[in-house]
Coordinates of C-alpha atoms and ligand atoms in Angstrom, one line a residue:
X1451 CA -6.3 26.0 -8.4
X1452 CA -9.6 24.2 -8.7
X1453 CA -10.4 23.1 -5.3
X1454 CA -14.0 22.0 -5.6
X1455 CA -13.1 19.1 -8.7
X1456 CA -15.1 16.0 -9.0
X1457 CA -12.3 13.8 -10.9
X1458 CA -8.4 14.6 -11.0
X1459 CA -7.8 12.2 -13.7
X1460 CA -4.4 9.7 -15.2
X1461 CA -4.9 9.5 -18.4
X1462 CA -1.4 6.9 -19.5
X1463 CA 0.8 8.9 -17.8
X1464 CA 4.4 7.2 -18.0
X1465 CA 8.0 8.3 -17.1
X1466 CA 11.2 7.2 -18.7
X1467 CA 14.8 8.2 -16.9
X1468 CA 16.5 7.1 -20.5
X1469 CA 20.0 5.2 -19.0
X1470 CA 22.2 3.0 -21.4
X1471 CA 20.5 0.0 -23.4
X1472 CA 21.3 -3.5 -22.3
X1473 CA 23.7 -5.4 -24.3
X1474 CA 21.5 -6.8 -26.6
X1475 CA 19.9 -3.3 -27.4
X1476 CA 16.8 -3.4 -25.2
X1477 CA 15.9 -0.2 -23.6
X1478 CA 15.5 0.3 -20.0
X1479 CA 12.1 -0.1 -18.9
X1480 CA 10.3 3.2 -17.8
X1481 CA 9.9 3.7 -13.9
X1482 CA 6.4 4.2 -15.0
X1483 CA 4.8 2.3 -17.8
X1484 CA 1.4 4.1 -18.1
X1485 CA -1.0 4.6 -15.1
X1486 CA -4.2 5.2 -15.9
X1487 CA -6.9 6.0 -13.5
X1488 CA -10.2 8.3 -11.8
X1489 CA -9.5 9.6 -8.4
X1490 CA -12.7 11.4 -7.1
X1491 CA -12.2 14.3 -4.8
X1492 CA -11.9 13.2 -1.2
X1493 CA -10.5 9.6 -1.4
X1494 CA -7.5 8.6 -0.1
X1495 CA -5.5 6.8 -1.9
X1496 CA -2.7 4.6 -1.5
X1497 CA 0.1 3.2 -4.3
X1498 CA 1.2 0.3 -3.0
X1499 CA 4.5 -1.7 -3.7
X1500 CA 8.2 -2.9 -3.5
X1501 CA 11.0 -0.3 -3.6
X1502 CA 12.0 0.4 -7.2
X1503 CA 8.5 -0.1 -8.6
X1504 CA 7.8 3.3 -9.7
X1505 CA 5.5 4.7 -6.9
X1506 CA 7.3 8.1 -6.0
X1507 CA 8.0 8.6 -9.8
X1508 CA 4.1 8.5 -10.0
X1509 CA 4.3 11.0 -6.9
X1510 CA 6.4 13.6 -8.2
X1511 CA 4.6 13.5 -11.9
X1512 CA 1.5 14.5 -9.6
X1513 CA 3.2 17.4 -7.8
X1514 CA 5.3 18.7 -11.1
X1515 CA 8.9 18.1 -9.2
X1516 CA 8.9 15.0 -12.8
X1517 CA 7.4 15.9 -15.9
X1518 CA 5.9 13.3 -17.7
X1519 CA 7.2 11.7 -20.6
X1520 CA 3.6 11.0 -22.1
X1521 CA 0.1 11.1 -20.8
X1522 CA -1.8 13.8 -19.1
X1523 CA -3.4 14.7 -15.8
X1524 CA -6.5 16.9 -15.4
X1525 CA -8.5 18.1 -12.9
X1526 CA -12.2 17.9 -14.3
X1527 CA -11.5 19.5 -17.7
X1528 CA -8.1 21.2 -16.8
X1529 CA -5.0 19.9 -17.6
X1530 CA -2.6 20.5 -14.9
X1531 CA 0.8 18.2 -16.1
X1532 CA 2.0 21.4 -17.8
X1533 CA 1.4 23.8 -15.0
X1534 CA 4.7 24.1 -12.9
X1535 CA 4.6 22.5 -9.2
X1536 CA 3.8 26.2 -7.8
X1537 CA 1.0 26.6 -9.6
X1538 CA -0.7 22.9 -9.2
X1539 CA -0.7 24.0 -5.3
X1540 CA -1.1 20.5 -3.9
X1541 CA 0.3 19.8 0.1
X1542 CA 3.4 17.8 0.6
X1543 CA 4.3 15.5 2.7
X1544 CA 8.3 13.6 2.6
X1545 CA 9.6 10.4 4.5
X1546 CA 12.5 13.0 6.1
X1547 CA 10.2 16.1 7.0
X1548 CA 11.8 18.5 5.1
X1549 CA 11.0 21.2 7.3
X1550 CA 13.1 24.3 8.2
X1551 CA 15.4 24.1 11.3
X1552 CA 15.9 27.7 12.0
X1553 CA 12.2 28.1 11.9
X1554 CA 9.6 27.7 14.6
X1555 CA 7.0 25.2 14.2
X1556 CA 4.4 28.3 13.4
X1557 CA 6.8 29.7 10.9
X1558 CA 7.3 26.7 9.3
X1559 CA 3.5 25.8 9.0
X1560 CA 3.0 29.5 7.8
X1561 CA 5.5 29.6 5.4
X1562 CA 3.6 28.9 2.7
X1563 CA 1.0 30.9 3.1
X1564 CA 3.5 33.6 3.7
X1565 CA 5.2 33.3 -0.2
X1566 CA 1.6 33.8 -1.7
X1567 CA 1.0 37.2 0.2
X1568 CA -1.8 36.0 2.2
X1569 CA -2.1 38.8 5.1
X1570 CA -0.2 38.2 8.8
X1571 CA -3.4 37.9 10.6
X1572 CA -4.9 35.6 8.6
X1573 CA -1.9 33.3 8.8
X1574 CA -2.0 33.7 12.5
X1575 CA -5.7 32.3 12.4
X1576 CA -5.4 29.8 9.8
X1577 CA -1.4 28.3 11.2
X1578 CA -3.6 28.2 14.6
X1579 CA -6.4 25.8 13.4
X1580 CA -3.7 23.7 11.7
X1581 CA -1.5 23.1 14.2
X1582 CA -5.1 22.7 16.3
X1583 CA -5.9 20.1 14.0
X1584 CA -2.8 18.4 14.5
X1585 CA -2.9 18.7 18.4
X1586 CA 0.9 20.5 18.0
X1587 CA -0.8 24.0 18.9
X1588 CA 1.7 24.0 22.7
X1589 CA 4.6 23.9 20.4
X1590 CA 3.8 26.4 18.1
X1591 CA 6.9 28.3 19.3
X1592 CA 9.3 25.4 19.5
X1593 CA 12.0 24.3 16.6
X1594 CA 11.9 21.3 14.7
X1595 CA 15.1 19.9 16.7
X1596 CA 12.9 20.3 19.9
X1597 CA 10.2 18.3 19.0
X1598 CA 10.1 14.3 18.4
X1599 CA 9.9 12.5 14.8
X1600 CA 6.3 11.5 15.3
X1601 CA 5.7 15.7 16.2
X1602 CA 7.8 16.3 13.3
X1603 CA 5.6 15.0 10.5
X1604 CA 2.5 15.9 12.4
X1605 CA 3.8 20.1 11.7
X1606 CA 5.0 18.7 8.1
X1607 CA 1.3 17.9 7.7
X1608 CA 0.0 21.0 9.3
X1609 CA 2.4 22.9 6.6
X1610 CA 0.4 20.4 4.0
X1611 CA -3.1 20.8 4.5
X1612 CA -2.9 25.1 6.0
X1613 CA -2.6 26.4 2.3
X1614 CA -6.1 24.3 1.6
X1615 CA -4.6 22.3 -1.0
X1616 CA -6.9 20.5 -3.5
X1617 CA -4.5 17.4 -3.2
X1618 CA -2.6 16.3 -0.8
X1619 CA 0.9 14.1 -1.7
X1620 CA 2.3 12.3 0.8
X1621 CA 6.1 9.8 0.3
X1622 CA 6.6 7.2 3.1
X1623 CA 5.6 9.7 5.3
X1624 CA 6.0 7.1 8.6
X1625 CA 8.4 5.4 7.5
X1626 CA 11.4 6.8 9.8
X1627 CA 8.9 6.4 12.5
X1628 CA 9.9 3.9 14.7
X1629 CA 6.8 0.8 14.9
X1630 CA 4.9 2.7 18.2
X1631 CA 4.9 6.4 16.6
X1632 CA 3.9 4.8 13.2
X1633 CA 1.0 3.2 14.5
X1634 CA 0.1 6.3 16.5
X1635 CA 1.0 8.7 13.4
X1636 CA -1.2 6.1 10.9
X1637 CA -4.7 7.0 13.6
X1638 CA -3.5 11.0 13.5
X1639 CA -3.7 10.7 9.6
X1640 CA -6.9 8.8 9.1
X1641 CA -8.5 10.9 11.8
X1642 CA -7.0 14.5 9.8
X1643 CA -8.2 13.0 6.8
X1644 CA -11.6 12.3 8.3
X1645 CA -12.6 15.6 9.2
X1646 CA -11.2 17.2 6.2
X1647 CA -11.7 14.8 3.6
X1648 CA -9.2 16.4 1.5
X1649 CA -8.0 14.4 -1.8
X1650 CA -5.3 12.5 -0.8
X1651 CA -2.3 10.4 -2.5
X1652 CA -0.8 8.2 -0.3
X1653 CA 3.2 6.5 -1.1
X1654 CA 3.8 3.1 1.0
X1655 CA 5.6 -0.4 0.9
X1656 CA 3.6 -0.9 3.9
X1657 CA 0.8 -3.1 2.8
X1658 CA -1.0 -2.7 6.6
X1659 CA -0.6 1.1 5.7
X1660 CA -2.3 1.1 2.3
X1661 CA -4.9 -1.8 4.1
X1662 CA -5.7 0.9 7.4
X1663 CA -5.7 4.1 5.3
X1664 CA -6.8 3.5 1.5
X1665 CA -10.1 3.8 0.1
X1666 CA -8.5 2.0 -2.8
X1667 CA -5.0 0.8 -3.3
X1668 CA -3.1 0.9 -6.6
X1669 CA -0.5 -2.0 -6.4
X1670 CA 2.6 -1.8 -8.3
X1671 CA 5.4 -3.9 -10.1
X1672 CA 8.2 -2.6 -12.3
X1673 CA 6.6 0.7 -13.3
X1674 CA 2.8 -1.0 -14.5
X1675 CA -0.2 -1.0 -12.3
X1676 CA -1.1 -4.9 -10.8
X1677 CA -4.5 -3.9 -9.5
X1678 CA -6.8 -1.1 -8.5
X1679 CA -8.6 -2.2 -5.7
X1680 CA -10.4 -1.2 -2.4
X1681 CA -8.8 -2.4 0.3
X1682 CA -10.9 -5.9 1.0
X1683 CA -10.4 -6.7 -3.0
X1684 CA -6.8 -6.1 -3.0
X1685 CA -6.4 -8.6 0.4
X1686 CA -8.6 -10.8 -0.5
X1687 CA -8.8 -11.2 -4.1
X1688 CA -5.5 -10.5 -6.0
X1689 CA -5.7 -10.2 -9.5
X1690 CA -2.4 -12.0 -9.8
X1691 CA 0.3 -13.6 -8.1
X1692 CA 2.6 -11.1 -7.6
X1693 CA 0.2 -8.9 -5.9
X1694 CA -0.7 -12.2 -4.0
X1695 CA 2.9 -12.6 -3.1
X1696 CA 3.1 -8.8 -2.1
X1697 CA -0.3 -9.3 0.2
X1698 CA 1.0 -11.5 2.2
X1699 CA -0.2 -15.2 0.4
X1700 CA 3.1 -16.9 1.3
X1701 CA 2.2 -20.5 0.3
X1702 CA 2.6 -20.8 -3.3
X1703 CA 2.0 -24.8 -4.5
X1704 CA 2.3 -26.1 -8.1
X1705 CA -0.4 -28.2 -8.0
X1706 CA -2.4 -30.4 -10.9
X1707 CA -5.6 -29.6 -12.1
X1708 CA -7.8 -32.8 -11.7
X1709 CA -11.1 -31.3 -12.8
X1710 CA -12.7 -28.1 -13.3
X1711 CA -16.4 -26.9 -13.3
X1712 CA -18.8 -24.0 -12.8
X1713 CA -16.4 -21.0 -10.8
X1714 CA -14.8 -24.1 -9.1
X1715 CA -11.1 -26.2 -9.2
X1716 CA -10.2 -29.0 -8.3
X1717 CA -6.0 -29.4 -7.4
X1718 CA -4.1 -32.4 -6.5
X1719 CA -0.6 -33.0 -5.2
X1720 CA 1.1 -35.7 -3.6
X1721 CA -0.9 -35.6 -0.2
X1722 CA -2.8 -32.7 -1.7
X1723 CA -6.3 -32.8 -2.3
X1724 CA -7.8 -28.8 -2.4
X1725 CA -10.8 -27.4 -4.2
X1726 CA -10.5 -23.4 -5.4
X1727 CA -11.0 -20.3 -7.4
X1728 CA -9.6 -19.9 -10.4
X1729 CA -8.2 -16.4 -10.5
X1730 CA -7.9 -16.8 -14.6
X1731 CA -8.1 -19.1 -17.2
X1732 CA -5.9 -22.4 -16.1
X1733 CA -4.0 -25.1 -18.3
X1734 CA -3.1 -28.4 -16.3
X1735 CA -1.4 -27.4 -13.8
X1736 CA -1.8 -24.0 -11.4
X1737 CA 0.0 -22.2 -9.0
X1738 CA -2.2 -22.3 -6.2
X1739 CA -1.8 -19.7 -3.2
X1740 CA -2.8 -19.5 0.3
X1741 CA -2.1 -17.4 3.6
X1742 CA -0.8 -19.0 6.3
X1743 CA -3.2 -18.4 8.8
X1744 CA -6.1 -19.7 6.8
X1745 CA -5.6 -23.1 8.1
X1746 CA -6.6 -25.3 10.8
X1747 CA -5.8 -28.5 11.9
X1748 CA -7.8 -31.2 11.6
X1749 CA -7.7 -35.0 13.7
X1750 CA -5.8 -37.6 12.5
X1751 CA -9.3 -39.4 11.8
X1752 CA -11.1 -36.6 9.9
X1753 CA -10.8 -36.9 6.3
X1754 CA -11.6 -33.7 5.1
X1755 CA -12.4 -32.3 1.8
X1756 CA -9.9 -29.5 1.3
X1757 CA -6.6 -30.8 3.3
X1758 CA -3.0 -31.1 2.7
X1759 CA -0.9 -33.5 4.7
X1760 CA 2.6 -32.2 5.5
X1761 CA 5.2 -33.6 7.9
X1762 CA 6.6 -30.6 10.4
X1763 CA 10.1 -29.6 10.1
X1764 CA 9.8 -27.0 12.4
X1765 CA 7.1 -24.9 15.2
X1766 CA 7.9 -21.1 16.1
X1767 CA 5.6 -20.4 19.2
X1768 CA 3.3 -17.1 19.5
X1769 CA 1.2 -17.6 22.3
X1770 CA -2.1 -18.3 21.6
X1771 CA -1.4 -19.7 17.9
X1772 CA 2.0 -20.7 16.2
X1773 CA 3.6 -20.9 12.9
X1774 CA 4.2 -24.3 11.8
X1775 CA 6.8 -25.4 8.9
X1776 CA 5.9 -28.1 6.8
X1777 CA 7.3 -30.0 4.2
X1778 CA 4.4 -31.5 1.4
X1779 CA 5.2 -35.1 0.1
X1780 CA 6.8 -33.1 -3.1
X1781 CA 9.0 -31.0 -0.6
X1782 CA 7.5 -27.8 -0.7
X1783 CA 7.6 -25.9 1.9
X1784 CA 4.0 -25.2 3.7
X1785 CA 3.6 -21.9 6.3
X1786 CA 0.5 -22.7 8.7
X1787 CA -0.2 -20.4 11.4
X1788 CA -2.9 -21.7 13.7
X1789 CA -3.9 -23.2 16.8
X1790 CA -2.6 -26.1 18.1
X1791 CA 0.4 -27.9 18.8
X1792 CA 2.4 -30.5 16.5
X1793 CA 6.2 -31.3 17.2
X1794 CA 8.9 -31.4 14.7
X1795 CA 8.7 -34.6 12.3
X1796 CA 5.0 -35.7 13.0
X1797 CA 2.8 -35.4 9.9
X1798 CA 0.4 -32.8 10.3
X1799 CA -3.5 -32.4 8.1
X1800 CA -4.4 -28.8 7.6
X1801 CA -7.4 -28.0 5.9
X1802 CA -8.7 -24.5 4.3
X1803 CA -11.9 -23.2 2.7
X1804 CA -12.2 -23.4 -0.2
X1805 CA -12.4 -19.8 -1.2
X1806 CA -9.2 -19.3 0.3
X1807 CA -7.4 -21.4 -2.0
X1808 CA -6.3 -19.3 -5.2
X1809 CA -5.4 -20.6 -8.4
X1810 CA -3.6 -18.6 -10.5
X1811 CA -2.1 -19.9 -14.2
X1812 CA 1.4 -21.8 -13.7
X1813 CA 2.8 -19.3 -16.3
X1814 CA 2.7 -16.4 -13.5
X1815 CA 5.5 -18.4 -11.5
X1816 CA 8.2 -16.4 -12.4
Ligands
LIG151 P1 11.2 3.5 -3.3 O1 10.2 2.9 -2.4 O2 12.6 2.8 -3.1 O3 11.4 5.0 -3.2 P2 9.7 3.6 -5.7 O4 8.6 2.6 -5.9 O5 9.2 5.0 -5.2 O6 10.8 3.1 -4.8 P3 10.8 5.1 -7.9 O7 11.7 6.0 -7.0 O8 9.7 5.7 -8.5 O9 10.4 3.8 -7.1 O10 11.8 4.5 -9.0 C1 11.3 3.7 -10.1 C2 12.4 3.4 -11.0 O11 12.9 4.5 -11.6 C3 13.6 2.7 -10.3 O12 14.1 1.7 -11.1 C4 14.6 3.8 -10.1 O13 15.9 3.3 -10.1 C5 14.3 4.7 -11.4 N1 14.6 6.1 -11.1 C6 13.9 6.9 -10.2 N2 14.4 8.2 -10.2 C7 15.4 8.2 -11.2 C8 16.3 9.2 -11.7 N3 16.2 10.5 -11.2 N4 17.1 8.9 -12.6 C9 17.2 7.6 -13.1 N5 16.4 6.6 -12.7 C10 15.5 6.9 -11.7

């Protein structure tokens, strides 16, 4: 398999599992709708989204475990979606391991070599700088069942990247880590990835995973792609506001639009008064979203541009800044997470820059 490509390219490639038609006829939608992108050799890169949304299907088209059900994937000017998994090559990486128990961690790392016929000394040399690379090379003699899950998927990765893959698949591979391991496991693969710079195709619900990892993140939603993005345009510029829910925007306020002009917004509410970005063309009214922890508090006597003023229902306490619930004039509910104090049933004014304030059209509330 190529290994020196410039561009393993999507070209609409969709997957339907078939399954009964709903009573009024309507098939089921496919688990993947048509993704269509350029990956360039040596990024990483991370599909992003809620369980169900079609990102393993996307996965296992890649590897040839799926065939696709239209669309085609090539690497440069070869297409590769008819070629059976064995022949694609590419490393895998799964949530549960999937390693051999009766096999030391060497024998499992060399097994692949060992099925394409690649000479004993060579795998000796070639298991040794991957489980090196890994930092496993003291257990090399150990079985799976002696080592911990974090050492685990470290010698699943080894097994990965020692047959010099020219892409690299990896499904939830932290994700029966427990929070420590994961964090320490999430360094180990940006580090491997680093100094080999091997293509890489990343499966997460983990949106701090894609965030630490990605070069760019493909975010998905029932099967269609939300947004191709690098990592700072995904965060900070959704294109929409499910991928703003899915980011982490929790505030979502339907507000009025009192005036618009240039790139600018203007939004009012019952004790609302906000300037923003639209984030597409916008009617009358907007659903406007913020994170929590782009507030601050402001004096009672400041009358700030860009506020909302919210009575508290409730304060959770995180040390040096905590989470206030409030409840706007129109009862929604308002998630602030700053500095400060503020006790349950004062009113509170909050205020937010402007470009932190997101406006999205009130059609996209679902
Ligand atoms: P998770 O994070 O839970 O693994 P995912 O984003 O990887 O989710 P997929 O496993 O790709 O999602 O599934 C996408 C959709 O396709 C789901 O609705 C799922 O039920 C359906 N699906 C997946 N595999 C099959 C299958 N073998 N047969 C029928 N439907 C399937």
């Amino acid at each position: 398999m190529k290994h020196d490509f410039k561009t393993l390219r999507l070209d609409r490639i969709t997957r339907n599992f078939g399954g009964p038609a709903s009573a009024s006829g309507v098939a089921p939608l496919p688990a993947l709708g048509g993704l269509t992108m350029n990956i360039a050799r040596g990024e990483f890169i991370a599909l992003l989204g809620p369980s169900g949304c079609g990102k393993s299907t996307a996965l296992n088209c890649l590897s040839g475990l799926l065939a696709l059900s239209s669309g085609a994937i090539y690497l440069d000017e070869l297409r590769i979606d008819t070629l059976p998994p064995e022949q694609r090559g590419f490393g895998m990486v799964f949530q549960n391991y999937a390693l051999f128990p009766h096999m030391t961690v060497a024998k499992n790392v060399g097994f692949g070599l060992l099925m394409r016929g690649v000479a004993s000394s060579e795998i000796e040399t070639r298991v040794k700088r991957a489980l090196d690379l890994v930092q496993l090379a003291m257990h090399a003699n150990k079985l799976p069942g002696q080592l911990s899950g974090g050492q685990q998927q470290r010698v699943a990765i080894a097994r990965a990247i020692v047959i010099e893959p020219p892409l690299i698949l990896m499904d939830e591979p932290l994700s029966n880590l427990d929070a420590k391991l994961r964090l320490e496991m999430r360094s180990e693969i940006r580090r491997i990835h680093g100094e080999l710079g091997r293509t890489t195709i990343y499966v997460t619900h983990d949106q701090d995973e894609a965030l630490s990892l990605a070069d760019r993140i493909v975010v998905m939603k029932d099967g269609l792609v939300q947004q191709v993005g690098t990592p700072q345009e995904v965060y900070g510029q959704p294109a929409n506001l499910s991928v703003a829910r899915f980011m982490g925007y929790r505030n979502e306020l339907l507000l009025d639009v009192a005036e618009k002009n240039g790139d600018g917004i203007h939004l009012t509410g019952p004790g609302i008064n906000l300037r923003g970005i639209p984030k597409a063309a916008i009617g009358a009214r907007a659903a406007v979203s913020i994170r929590p922890e782009e507030f601050s508090i402001c004096a009672p006597e400041e009358q700030p541009e860009n506020s909302i003023t919210a009575r508290v229902e409730a304060v959770e306490y995180y040390g040096r800044e905590s989470l206030f619930m409030l409840r706007t004039q129109d009862s929604t509910r308002l998630f602030v997470r700053t500095e400060g104090t503020a006790k349950p049933g004062e009113t509170m004014t909050v205020s937010v820059p402007h470009d932190r304030v997101l406006a999205y059209p009130s059609e996209q509330v679902a």
